[in-house]
PDB file of C-alpha atoms in Angstrom:
ATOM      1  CA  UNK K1478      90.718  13.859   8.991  1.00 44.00           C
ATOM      2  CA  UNK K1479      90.356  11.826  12.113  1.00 49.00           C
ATOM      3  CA  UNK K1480      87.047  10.903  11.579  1.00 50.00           C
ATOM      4  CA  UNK K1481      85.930   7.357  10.711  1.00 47.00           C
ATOM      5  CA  UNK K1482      82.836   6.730   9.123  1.00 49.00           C
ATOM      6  CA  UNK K1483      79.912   5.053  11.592  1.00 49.00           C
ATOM      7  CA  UNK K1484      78.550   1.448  11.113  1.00 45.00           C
ATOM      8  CA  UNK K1485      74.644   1.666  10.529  1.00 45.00           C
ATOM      9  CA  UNK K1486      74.768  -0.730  13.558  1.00 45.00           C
ATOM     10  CA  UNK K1487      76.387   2.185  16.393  1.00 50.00           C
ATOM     11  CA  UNK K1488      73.394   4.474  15.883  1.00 52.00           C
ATOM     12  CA  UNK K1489      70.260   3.166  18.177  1.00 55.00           C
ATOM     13  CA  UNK K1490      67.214   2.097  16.517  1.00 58.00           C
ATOM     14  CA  UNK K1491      63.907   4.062  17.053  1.00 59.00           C
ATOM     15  CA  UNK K1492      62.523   3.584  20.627  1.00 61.00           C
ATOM     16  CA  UNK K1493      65.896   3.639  22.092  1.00 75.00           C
ATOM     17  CA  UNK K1494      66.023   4.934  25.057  1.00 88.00           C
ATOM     18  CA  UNK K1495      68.450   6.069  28.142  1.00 93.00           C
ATOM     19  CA  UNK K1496      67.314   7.618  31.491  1.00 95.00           C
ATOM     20  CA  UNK K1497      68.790  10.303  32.830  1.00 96.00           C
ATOM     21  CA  UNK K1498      70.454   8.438  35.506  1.00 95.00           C
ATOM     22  CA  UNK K1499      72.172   5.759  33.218  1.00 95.00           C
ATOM     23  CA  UNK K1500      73.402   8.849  31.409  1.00 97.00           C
ATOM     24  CA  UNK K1501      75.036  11.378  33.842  1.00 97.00           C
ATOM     25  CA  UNK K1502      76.493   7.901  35.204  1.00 96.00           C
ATOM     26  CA  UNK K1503      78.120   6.567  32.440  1.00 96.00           C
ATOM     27  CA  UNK K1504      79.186  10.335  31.620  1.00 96.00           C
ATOM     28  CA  UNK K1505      79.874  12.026  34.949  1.00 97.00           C
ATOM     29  CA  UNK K1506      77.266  14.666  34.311  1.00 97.00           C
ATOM     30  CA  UNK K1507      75.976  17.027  36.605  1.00 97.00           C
ATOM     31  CA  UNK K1508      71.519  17.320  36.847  1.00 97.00           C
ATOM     32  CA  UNK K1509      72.678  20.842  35.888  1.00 97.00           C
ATOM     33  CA  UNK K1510      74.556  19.653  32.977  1.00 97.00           C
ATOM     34  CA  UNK K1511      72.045  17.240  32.169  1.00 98.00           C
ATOM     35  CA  UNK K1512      69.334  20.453  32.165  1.00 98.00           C
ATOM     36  CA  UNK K1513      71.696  22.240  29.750  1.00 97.00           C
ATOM     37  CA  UNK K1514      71.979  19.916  26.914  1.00 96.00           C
ATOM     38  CA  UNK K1515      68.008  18.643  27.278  1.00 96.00           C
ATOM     39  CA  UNK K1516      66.959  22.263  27.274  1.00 97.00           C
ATOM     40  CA  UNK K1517      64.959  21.440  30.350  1.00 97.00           C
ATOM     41  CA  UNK K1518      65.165  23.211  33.405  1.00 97.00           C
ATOM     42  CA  UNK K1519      67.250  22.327  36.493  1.00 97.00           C
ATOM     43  CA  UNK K1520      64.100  21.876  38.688  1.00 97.00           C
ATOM     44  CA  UNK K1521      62.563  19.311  36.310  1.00 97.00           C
ATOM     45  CA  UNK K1522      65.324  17.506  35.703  1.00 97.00           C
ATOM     46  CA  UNK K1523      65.915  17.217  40.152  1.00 97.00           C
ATOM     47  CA  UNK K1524      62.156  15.864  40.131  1.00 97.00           C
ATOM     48  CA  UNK K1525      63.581  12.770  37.492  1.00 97.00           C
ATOM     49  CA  UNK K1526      65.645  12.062  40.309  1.00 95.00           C
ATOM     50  CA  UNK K1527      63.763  12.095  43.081  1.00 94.00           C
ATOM     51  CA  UNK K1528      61.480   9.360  44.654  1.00 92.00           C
ATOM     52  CA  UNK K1529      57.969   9.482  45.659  1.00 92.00           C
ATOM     53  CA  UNK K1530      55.195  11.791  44.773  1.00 93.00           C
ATOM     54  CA  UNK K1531      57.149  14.501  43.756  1.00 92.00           C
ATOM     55  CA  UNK K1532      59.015  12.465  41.540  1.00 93.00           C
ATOM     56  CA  UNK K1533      57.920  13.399  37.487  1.00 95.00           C
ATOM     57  CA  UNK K1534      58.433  10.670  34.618  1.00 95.00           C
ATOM     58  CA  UNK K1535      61.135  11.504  31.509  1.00 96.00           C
ATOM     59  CA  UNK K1536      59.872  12.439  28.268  1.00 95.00           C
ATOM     60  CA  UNK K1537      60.449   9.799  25.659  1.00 94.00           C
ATOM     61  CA  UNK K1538      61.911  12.423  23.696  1.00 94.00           C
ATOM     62  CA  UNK K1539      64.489  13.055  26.580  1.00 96.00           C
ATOM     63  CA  UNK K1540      65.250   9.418  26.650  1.00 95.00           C
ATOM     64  CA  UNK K1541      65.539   8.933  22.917  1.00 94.00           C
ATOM     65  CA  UNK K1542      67.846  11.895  22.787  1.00 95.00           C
ATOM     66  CA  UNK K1543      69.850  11.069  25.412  1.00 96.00           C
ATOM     67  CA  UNK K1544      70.117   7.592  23.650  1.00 94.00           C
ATOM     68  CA  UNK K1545      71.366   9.389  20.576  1.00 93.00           C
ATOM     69  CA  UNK K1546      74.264  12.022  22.716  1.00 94.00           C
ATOM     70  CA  UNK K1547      75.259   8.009  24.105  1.00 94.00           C
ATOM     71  CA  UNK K1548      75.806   6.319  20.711  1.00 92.00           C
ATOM     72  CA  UNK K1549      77.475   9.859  19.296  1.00 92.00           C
ATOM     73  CA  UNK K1550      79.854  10.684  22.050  1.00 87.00           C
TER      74      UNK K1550
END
């Protein structure tokens, strides 16, 4: 098969972490993308984005996974 076998070195350590920005960025993501494959919905992942009071801060667990999708894809 096509696949090759991953180094122990291309899968982030514990604590990684990726915001949502960096992500859709590097991946040309929509938010509503982005909501899909967190599992969170599209208005909390608009107030990641947004600045000021409204703005809410990213689960770790969001930016570990999204650290993970990163080092898989």
């Amino acid at each position: 098969s096509g696949l090759r076998k991953r180094s122990a070195y291309s899968v982030p350590h514990q604590g990684a972490l990726m915001h949502p920005k960096e992500f859709i960025a590097k991946w040309h993501l929509t938010r509503q993308e982005l909501a899909q494959l967190t599992g969170k919905s599209a208005d909390t992942v608009y107030h990641w984005f947004v600045e000021g009071s409204s703005q809410r801060t990213v689960p770790p667990e969001v930016t570990n996974y999204l650290c993970l999708l990163d080092a898989l894809w």
